[in-house]
Short mmCIF file of C-alpha atoms in Angstrom, two decimals:
data_model
loop_
_atom_site.label_atom_id
_atom_site.label_comp_id
_atom_site.label_asym_id
_atom_site.label_seq_id
_atom_site.Cartn_x
_atom_site.Cartn_y
_atom_site.Cartn_z
CA MET V 28 -209.12 -203.86 168.37
CA SER V 29 -206.17 -203.96 170.79
CA ASP V 30 -204.40 -200.91 172.18
CA ALA V 31 -201.34 -201.72 170.09
CA ALA V 32 -203.35 -201.88 166.86
CA THR V 33 -203.87 -198.12 166.92
CA GLY V 34 -200.24 -197.23 167.59
CA ALA V 35 -199.34 -195.59 170.88
CA VAL V 36 -200.34 -192.49 172.77
CA VAL V 37 -197.82 -189.86 173.76
CA THR V 38 -198.06 -188.80 177.38
CA GLY V 39 -194.83 -186.82 177.56
CA PHE V 40 -192.14 -185.24 175.41
CA GLY V 41 -189.09 -183.10 175.96
CA ALA V 42 -186.33 -181.55 173.91
CA VAL V 43 -182.97 -179.84 174.05
CA THR V 44 -182.16 -178.07 170.77
CA PRO V 45 -180.23 -175.07 169.48
CA LEU V 46 -183.48 -173.11 169.94
CA GLY V 47 -183.34 -173.73 173.71
CA VAL V 48 -184.11 -176.17 176.47
CA GLY V 49 -187.67 -177.45 176.31
CA ALA V 50 -190.18 -178.59 173.72
CA ASP V 51 -192.11 -175.34 174.05
CA ALA V 52 -189.04 -173.28 173.16
CA LEU V 53 -188.58 -175.53 170.13
CA HIS V 54 -192.11 -174.82 168.92
CA GLU V 55 -192.41 -171.15 169.82
CA ARG V 56 -189.12 -170.05 168.33
CA ALA V 57 -189.53 -172.21 165.23
CA VAL V 58 -193.00 -170.79 164.62
CA ALA V 59 -191.49 -167.31 164.93
CA GLY V 60 -189.16 -168.23 162.09
CA GLU V 61 -186.01 -168.01 164.19
CA SER V 62 -182.82 -169.75 163.22
CA ALA V 63 -180.26 -170.85 165.81
CA LEU V 64 -177.54 -171.34 163.21
CA HIS V 65 -174.41 -169.30 163.87
CA ASP V 66 -170.95 -169.56 162.36
CA GLY V 67 -171.99 -172.59 160.36
CA LEU V 68 -173.22 -174.64 163.34
CA GLY V 69 -176.45 -175.31 165.19
CA SER V 70 -175.04 -175.43 168.72
CA CYS V 71 -176.98 -175.53 171.98
CA HIS V 72 -175.21 -172.42 173.28
CA GLY V 73 -177.72 -171.84 176.07
CA PHE V 74 -177.36 -175.32 177.53
CA ARG V 75 -175.33 -175.74 180.71
CA ALA V 76 -175.38 -179.30 181.96
CA LEU V 77 -174.72 -178.24 185.57
CA ASP V 78 -177.95 -176.24 185.55
CA HIS V 79 -179.83 -179.53 185.28
CA LEU V 80 -177.60 -182.40 186.38
CA SER V 81 -175.27 -183.14 189.29
CA ARG V 82 -171.55 -182.48 188.95
CA HIS V 83 -170.91 -186.18 189.56
CA LEU V 84 -173.13 -187.15 186.62
CA VAL V 85 -171.80 -184.45 184.31
CA ARG V 86 -168.22 -185.61 184.84
CA ARG V 87 -169.16 -189.14 183.80
CA THR V 88 -171.22 -188.44 180.71
CA ASP V 89 -170.76 -187.11 177.21
CA ARG V 90 -172.75 -184.12 176.03
CA PHE V 91 -175.17 -186.25 174.00
CA THR V 92 -176.11 -188.21 177.12
CA GLN V 93 -176.56 -184.98 179.07
CA PHE V 94 -178.96 -183.71 176.40
CA THR V 95 -180.90 -186.97 176.63
CA LEU V 96 -181.27 -186.89 180.40
CA VAL V 97 -182.52 -183.30 180.41
CA ALA V 98 -184.98 -183.94 177.56
CA ALA V 99 -186.15 -187.11 179.31
CA ASP V 100 -186.65 -185.28 182.61
CA GLU V 101 -188.99 -182.89 180.81
CA ALA V 102 -190.81 -185.70 179.00
CA LEU V 103 -191.29 -187.81 182.12
CA THR V 104 -192.41 -184.81 184.18
CA ARG V 105 -195.06 -184.05 181.55
CA ALA V 106 -196.12 -187.69 181.74
CA GLY V 107 -196.39 -187.53 185.53
CA TRP V 108 -193.51 -189.92 186.14
CA THR V 109 -190.83 -189.39 188.77
CA PRO V 110 -187.73 -191.34 189.84
CA GLY V 111 -189.07 -194.01 192.14
CA GLY V 112 -192.61 -193.27 190.97
CA ILE V 113 -192.91 -195.29 187.78
CA PRO V 114 -196.60 -196.09 187.16
CA TYR V 115 -195.78 -199.51 185.69
CA ASP V 116 -193.76 -202.55 186.68
CA ALA V 117 -190.18 -201.36 186.09
CA ALA V 118 -189.40 -204.59 184.27
CA ARG V 119 -192.11 -203.69 181.75
CA VAL V 120 -190.71 -200.26 180.85
CA ALA V 121 -188.33 -200.20 177.88
CA CYS V 122 -185.89 -197.50 176.83
CA VAL V 123 -184.76 -196.92 173.22
CA ILE V 124 -182.56 -193.93 172.38
CA GLY V 125 -181.18 -193.52 168.87
CA CYS V 126 -177.75 -192.05 168.17
CA GLY V 127 -175.73 -191.89 165.00
CA LEU V 128 -172.19 -191.07 166.10
CA GLY V 129 -172.05 -191.43 169.88
CA GLY V 130 -169.76 -189.47 172.18
CA THR V 131 -167.38 -188.01 169.62
CA ALA V 132 -166.18 -185.25 171.97
CA SER V 133 -165.21 -187.75 174.65
CA PHE V 134 -163.34 -189.83 172.08
CA GLU V 135 -161.56 -186.89 170.46
CA ALA V 136 -160.46 -185.45 173.80
CA GLN V 137 -158.31 -188.49 174.53
CA GLY V 138 -156.31 -188.34 171.29
CA PRO V 139 -154.00 -185.55 172.49
CA VAL V 140 -153.76 -187.22 175.91
CA ILE V 141 -152.28 -190.45 174.60
CA ALA V 142 -150.06 -188.57 172.13
CA GLU V 143 -148.67 -186.05 174.61
CA GLN V 144 -148.83 -187.79 178.00
CA GLY V 145 -148.94 -191.51 177.28
CA ALA V 146 -151.39 -194.39 177.36
CA GLU V 147 -151.52 -194.54 181.15
CA TYR V 148 -153.19 -191.13 181.22
CA VAL V 149 -156.12 -192.01 178.93
CA SER V 150 -159.40 -191.73 180.82
CA ALA V 151 -160.94 -195.02 181.89
CA LEU V 152 -164.30 -193.30 181.34
CA MET V 153 -163.73 -192.73 177.63
CA VAL V 154 -165.49 -195.88 176.39
CA PRO V 155 -168.50 -195.60 178.77
CA GLN V 156 -168.85 -191.97 177.69
CA MET V 157 -168.49 -192.46 173.94
CA MET V 158 -170.47 -195.68 173.42
CA ALA V 159 -173.64 -194.96 171.48
CA ASN V 160 -175.83 -196.82 174.02
CA ALA V 161 -174.62 -194.64 176.92
CA ALA V 162 -177.67 -192.36 176.79
CA ALA V 163 -180.12 -195.27 176.97
CA SER V 164 -178.09 -196.85 179.77
CA HIS V 165 -177.94 -193.71 181.90
CA LEU V 166 -181.63 -193.03 181.34
CA SER V 167 -182.48 -196.57 182.43
CA MET V 168 -180.36 -196.19 185.57
CA ARG V 169 -181.66 -192.71 186.40
CA TYR V 170 -185.29 -193.85 186.47
CA GLY V 171 -184.90 -197.54 187.26
CA PHE V 172 -186.28 -198.83 183.95
CA LYS V 173 -185.55 -202.57 183.92
CA GLY V 174 -187.11 -203.55 180.63
CA GLU V 175 -185.20 -203.75 177.36
CA SER V 176 -182.75 -200.89 176.91
CA LEU V 177 -180.89 -200.24 173.67
CA CYS V 178 -179.55 -197.82 171.11
CA VAL V 179 -180.71 -197.70 167.50
CA ALA V 180 -177.83 -196.56 165.30
CA SER V 181 -179.02 -195.87 161.76
CA ALA V 182 -177.39 -192.51 161.08
CA CYS V 183 -179.88 -189.69 160.47
CA SER V 184 -182.95 -191.89 160.86
CA SER V 185 -181.88 -193.21 164.29
CA GLY V 186 -184.33 -191.12 166.30
CA ALA V 187 -187.30 -192.02 164.11
CA GLN V 188 -186.37 -195.69 164.12
CA ALA V 189 -186.00 -195.62 167.91
CA ILE V 190 -189.61 -194.43 168.09
CA GLY V 191 -190.62 -197.17 165.67
CA THR V 192 -188.77 -199.76 167.74
CA GLY V 193 -190.68 -198.58 170.80
CA LEU V 194 -193.97 -198.92 168.95
CA ARG V 195 -193.10 -202.48 168.02
CA LEU V 196 -192.19 -203.38 171.60
CA LEU V 197 -195.62 -202.15 172.71
CA ALA V 198 -197.37 -203.94 169.86
CA ALA V 199 -195.57 -207.21 170.66
CA GLY V 200 -196.60 -206.99 174.29
CA ALA V 201 -192.93 -206.86 175.30
CA ALA V 202 -193.42 -203.62 177.26
CA ASP V 203 -196.23 -201.65 178.86
CA ALA V 204 -194.54 -198.31 178.22
CA VAL V 205 -191.45 -197.12 176.35
CA VAL V 206 -189.25 -194.06 176.65
CA VAL V 207 -187.88 -193.33 173.18
CA GLY V 208 -185.96 -190.69 171.30
CA GLY V 209 -182.66 -189.65 169.83
CA ALA V 210 -179.58 -187.65 170.76
CA GLU V 211 -176.44 -186.30 169.13
CA ALA V 212 -173.59 -183.92 169.98
CA SER V 213 -171.06 -184.02 167.16
CA THR V 214 -170.36 -180.41 166.20
CA SER V 215 -166.59 -180.88 166.37
CA GLU V 216 -164.14 -179.65 163.76
CA LEU V 217 -163.13 -183.24 162.99
CA VAL V 218 -166.68 -184.32 162.12
CA SER V 219 -167.25 -181.06 160.25
CA ALA V 220 -164.09 -181.59 158.20
CA ALA V 221 -165.21 -185.06 157.15
CA PHE V 222 -168.60 -183.86 155.94
CA ARG V 223 -167.04 -180.79 154.33
CA ASN V 224 -164.62 -182.95 152.37
CA ALA V 225 -167.52 -185.16 151.31
CA GLY V 226 -169.20 -182.08 149.82
CA ALA V 227 -172.26 -182.31 152.09
CA LEU V 228 -171.72 -179.27 154.35
CA SER V 229 -172.87 -175.82 153.30
CA PRO V 230 -169.78 -173.76 152.35
CA THR V 231 -171.72 -170.60 153.22
CA GLY V 232 -172.70 -171.88 156.68
CA ARG V 233 -176.41 -171.63 155.84
CA CYS V 234 -179.05 -174.34 155.70
CA LEU V 235 -181.80 -173.49 153.20
CA PRO V 236 -183.94 -176.56 152.53
CA PHE V 237 -185.94 -176.41 149.29
CA ASP V 238 -184.46 -173.02 148.37
CA THR V 239 -182.95 -172.32 144.96
CA ASP V 240 -179.76 -171.18 146.73
CA ARG V 241 -179.38 -174.20 149.02
CA ASP V 242 -175.84 -175.56 149.11
CA GLY V 243 -175.67 -178.18 151.87
CA PHE V 244 -176.51 -178.87 155.49
CA VAL V 245 -175.24 -177.42 158.76
CA ILE V 246 -174.39 -179.67 161.72
CA GLY V 247 -176.60 -179.27 164.78
CA GLU V 248 -176.90 -180.98 168.15
CA GLY V 249 -179.61 -181.83 170.67
CA ALA V 250 -182.02 -184.50 171.85
CA GLY V 251 -185.70 -185.35 171.80
CA VAL V 252 -187.46 -187.86 174.07
CA LEU V 253 -191.05 -189.11 174.11
CA VAL V 254 -193.03 -191.28 176.54
CA LEU V 255 -195.23 -193.80 174.71
CA GLU V 256 -197.94 -195.89 176.33
CA THR V 257 -200.88 -197.93 175.13
CA ALA V 258 -204.16 -196.03 175.12
CA GLY V 259 -205.54 -198.43 177.71
CA GLY V 260 -202.55 -198.06 180.00
CA ALA V 261 -202.69 -194.28 179.88
CA ALA V 262 -206.43 -194.31 180.56
CA ARG V 263 -206.08 -196.63 183.53
CA ARG V 264 -203.66 -194.29 185.24
CA GLY V 265 -205.60 -191.16 184.29
CA ALA V 266 -202.78 -189.68 182.21
CA GLU V 267 -203.27 -186.70 179.93
CA VAL V 268 -202.81 -187.79 176.33
CA LEU V 269 -200.80 -185.22 174.36
CA GLY V 270 -200.93 -186.97 171.02
CA ALA V 271 -200.39 -190.27 169.29
CA VAL V 272 -197.94 -192.07 167.04
CA ARG V 273 -200.34 -193.79 164.65
CA GLY V 274 -198.04 -195.32 162.10
CA TYR V 275 -194.44 -196.21 161.35
CA GLY V 276 -192.69 -197.41 158.24
CA ALA V 277 -189.05 -198.23 157.54
CA THR V 278 -187.12 -199.56 154.57
CA SER V 279 -183.58 -199.82 153.20
CA ASP V 280 -182.38 -198.54 149.85
CA ALA V 281 -179.85 -201.38 149.40
CA HIS V 282 -178.16 -198.99 146.98
CA HIS V 283 -175.19 -196.99 148.30
CA LEU V 284 -173.57 -196.14 151.62
CA THR V 285 -174.15 -192.38 151.33
CA ALA V 286 -176.24 -191.68 148.21
CA PRO V 287 -180.01 -192.29 148.30
CA ASP V 288 -181.75 -194.55 145.82
CA PRO V 289 -182.15 -192.37 142.69
CA GLY V 290 -185.67 -193.62 142.04
CA GLY V 291 -186.93 -192.88 145.55
CA GLY V 292 -188.92 -196.13 145.66
CA PRO V 293 -187.76 -197.49 149.04
CA ALA V 294 -188.17 -194.08 150.71
CA ALA V 295 -191.66 -193.81 149.27
CA GLU V 296 -192.45 -197.30 150.55
CA ALA V 297 -191.54 -196.27 154.11
CA VAL V 298 -194.07 -193.43 153.89
CA THR V 299 -196.69 -195.75 152.41
CA GLN V 300 -196.16 -198.25 155.24
CA ALA V 301 -196.59 -195.56 157.89
CA LEU V 302 -199.79 -194.25 156.31
CA CYS V 303 -201.18 -197.77 155.93
CA GLN V 304 -200.47 -198.67 159.56
CA ALA V 305 -202.07 -195.41 160.68
CA GLY V 306 -205.10 -195.87 158.46
CA THR V 307 -204.48 -192.35 157.15
CA ALA V 308 -204.97 -191.25 153.55
CA PRO V 309 -202.57 -188.68 152.06
CA GLY V 310 -205.38 -186.15 151.82
CA GLU V 311 -205.94 -186.38 155.58
CA LEU V 312 -202.47 -185.08 156.41
CA ASP V 313 -202.52 -181.54 157.80
CA TYR V 314 -198.75 -181.03 157.98
CA LEU V 315 -195.57 -182.60 156.66
CA ASN V 316 -192.26 -182.12 158.49
CA ALA V 317 -189.78 -183.16 155.82
CA HIS V 318 -186.26 -184.45 156.39
CA GLY V 319 -185.18 -181.52 154.19
CA THR V 320 -181.40 -181.42 154.66
CA GLY V 321 -180.75 -178.55 152.28
CA THR V 322 -178.49 -180.50 149.91
CA LEU V 323 -179.26 -180.29 146.21
CA LEU V 324 -179.58 -184.05 145.76
CA ASN V 325 -181.41 -185.08 148.94
CA ASP V 326 -184.10 -182.40 148.76
CA ARG V 327 -184.89 -183.37 145.18
CA LEU V 328 -184.97 -187.10 145.85
CA GLU V 329 -187.09 -186.64 148.99
CA CYS V 330 -189.65 -184.63 147.05
CA ASP V 331 -189.69 -187.29 144.34
CA ALA V 332 -190.23 -190.00 146.96
CA LEU V 333 -193.02 -188.06 148.66
CA ARG V 334 -194.71 -187.54 145.31
CA LEU V 335 -194.54 -191.28 144.66
CA ALA V 336 -196.03 -192.12 148.05
CA LEU V 337 -198.64 -189.39 148.39
CA GLY V 338 -199.48 -188.53 144.80
CA GLY V 339 -198.67 -185.21 143.20
CA ASP V 340 -202.06 -183.61 143.85
CA ALA V 341 -202.04 -184.48 147.55
CA LEU V 342 -198.41 -183.41 148.08
CA ALA V 343 -199.11 -180.03 146.48
CA ARG V 344 -201.83 -179.37 149.09
CA ILE V 345 -200.04 -180.47 152.28
CA PRO V 346 -198.26 -177.63 154.14
CA MET V 347 -194.61 -178.68 154.36
CA SER V 348 -191.50 -177.39 156.08
CA SER V 349 -188.12 -178.55 157.35
CA SER V 350 -186.82 -177.94 160.87
CA LYS V 351 -183.21 -177.95 159.71
CA GLY V 352 -183.32 -174.31 158.65
CA SER V 353 -183.73 -173.50 162.35
CA LEU V 354 -181.73 -176.27 164.00
CA GLY V 355 -179.25 -177.64 161.53
CA HIS V 356 -178.98 -181.36 161.01
CA LEU V 357 -179.14 -183.17 164.35
CA PHE V 358 -178.13 -186.53 162.84
CA GLY V 359 -179.28 -189.28 165.24
CA ALA V 360 -181.49 -186.84 167.14
CA ALA V 361 -183.20 -185.42 164.05
CA GLY V 362 -186.03 -187.94 163.70
CA ALA V 363 -187.06 -187.67 167.35
CA VAL V 364 -186.80 -183.88 167.60
CA GLU V 365 -188.70 -183.46 164.34
CA ALA V 366 -191.40 -185.86 165.50
CA ILE V 367 -191.85 -183.62 168.56
CA ALA V 368 -191.88 -180.53 166.32
CA THR V 369 -194.59 -182.18 164.22
CA LEU V 370 -196.65 -183.11 167.26
CA GLN V 371 -196.33 -179.59 168.67
CA ALA V 372 -197.48 -178.10 165.36
CA LEU V 373 -200.54 -180.36 165.38
CA ARG V 374 -201.36 -179.70 169.04
CA HIS V 375 -201.10 -175.92 168.73
CA GLY V 376 -202.62 -175.76 165.26
CA VAL V 377 -199.69 -173.75 163.92
CA ALA V 378 -196.96 -175.13 161.68
CA PRO V 379 -193.48 -173.59 161.61
CA PRO V 380 -191.86 -172.27 158.44
CA THR V 381 -188.60 -173.41 156.94
CA ALA V 382 -186.34 -170.71 158.38
CA GLY V 383 -184.45 -168.83 155.70
CA LEU V 384 -186.54 -170.07 152.78
CA ARG V 385 -186.88 -167.20 150.32
CA GLN V 386 -186.99 -168.60 146.79
CA PRO V 387 -188.45 -172.12 146.53
CA ASP V 388 -186.76 -174.24 143.90
CA GLU V 389 -189.31 -174.74 141.13
CA ARG V 390 -187.38 -177.81 139.95
CA LEU V 391 -188.71 -179.64 143.04
CA GLY V 392 -192.21 -179.59 141.59
CA GLU V 393 -195.43 -178.21 143.02
CA LEU V 394 -195.19 -178.00 146.81
CA ASP V 395 -196.96 -176.05 149.54
CA LEU V 396 -193.82 -174.83 151.30
CA ILE V 397 -194.36 -172.82 154.49
CA ARG V 398 -192.44 -169.52 154.57
CA THR V 399 -194.27 -167.90 157.48
CA ALA V 400 -196.09 -169.67 160.33
CA ARG V 401 -199.22 -171.36 159.03
CA GLU V 402 -202.44 -171.99 160.94
CA LEU V 403 -203.62 -175.54 160.47
CA PRO V 404 -207.28 -176.34 159.99
CA GLY V 405 -209.30 -177.64 162.90
CA GLY V 406 -212.30 -179.85 162.54
CA ASP V 407 -213.99 -182.86 164.06
CA ARG V 408 -211.17 -185.29 163.35
CA PRO V 409 -207.74 -185.23 164.98
CA ARG V 410 -205.06 -183.34 163.10
CA ALA V 411 -202.53 -185.65 161.45
CA GLY V 412 -198.94 -185.09 160.38
CA LEU V 413 -196.09 -186.93 158.69
CA SER V 414 -192.43 -186.78 159.68
CA THR V 415 -189.74 -188.31 157.47
CA SER V 416 -186.13 -189.33 158.15
CA PHE V 417 -183.42 -190.70 155.86
CA GLY V 418 -179.95 -191.79 156.93
CA PHE V 419 -176.54 -192.68 155.53
CA GLY V 420 -176.51 -196.37 154.73
CA GLY V 421 -179.87 -196.14 152.98
CA HIS V 422 -182.14 -196.07 156.03
CA ASN V 423 -185.63 -194.66 155.45
CA ALA V 424 -188.21 -194.02 158.16
CA ALA V 425 -191.56 -192.27 158.40
CA LEU V 426 -193.92 -191.54 161.27
CA VAL V 427 -197.57 -190.54 161.25
CA LEU V 428 -198.52 -188.54 164.34
CA SER V 429 -201.78 -187.02 165.43
CA THR V 430 -203.56 -185.08 168.11
CA PRO V 431 -205.64 -187.19 170.53
#
């Protein structure tokens, strides 16, 4: 069996989220049940780009790119990579960073400029800052990655599908290693107003996935980046393996631009594909990090889809939580950050609760929802987890991750 046939190993990961800078802060504060949601937003208040990046770089990048570079620095440091010290042929290292909306702040900032000062005063940097592929481009330049570099833009499943794209590049032999993830920084009033008018935002400013009182999502921001290599490649360079991405599945609803398929079939199929590729049975899953947006419709349809894919008996026994009660909805970053949260839960043997969950909605069916941190069973086999992502446009993605 080839390296690619068993997925990819994770040798590094990093995150910037409303819970703090670093993947350890993400895990530790989530396990403690903390929520970083304030005033109806999940903002990265503690993040100062100049603490991590040069002034020159900060002036030329949007916030979502800055998040990506800092998360990537952490991931690549964990993996033992340094600028100028790539352990592979640079032309064989690919970079895939998902993003749903791109540099909205950089775009919005120039509206008043052209209106009040004139077209000649609009920043020439606006397009390079706002383009959704800016994060992947800057990451490639920062580390000298000369393999394929691109952005996956599939709304809220972008980060998960970026990881899946990286897996496929490895499996096809098109790369020896891939740096993958997702980023988003769209907490502006303009974006908020659009989602509020669509009826998706929580009017109370809370995000309570699976709770009887849930009333919508809260916008968050951040980035998550992972370093994926083949098992053989990691072994040859003596790298520490932190985990593995065993399986990936993705489908399209082909139903509606914003509403999910009411039957849940395509979403269930994405989960089934991921489990099949991983060679993992539903009963072998130790943890499920659900997309769990906190909207009445999406939580119900996700649970229906999971029940279709896993079977009701299995779903009722798998500890499940959503990160969005702590972070808000990170849009294009969500799938990558939540994959890291899943991997951290498996590695540490402790799964985080859904922050704020008090009264589970019985209409969602029988579920093992985590309300306080849950120890996961050990054993002879690696722990396995499932992370799901669903995006506007009918994009469905699922990842099966495991400990080494």
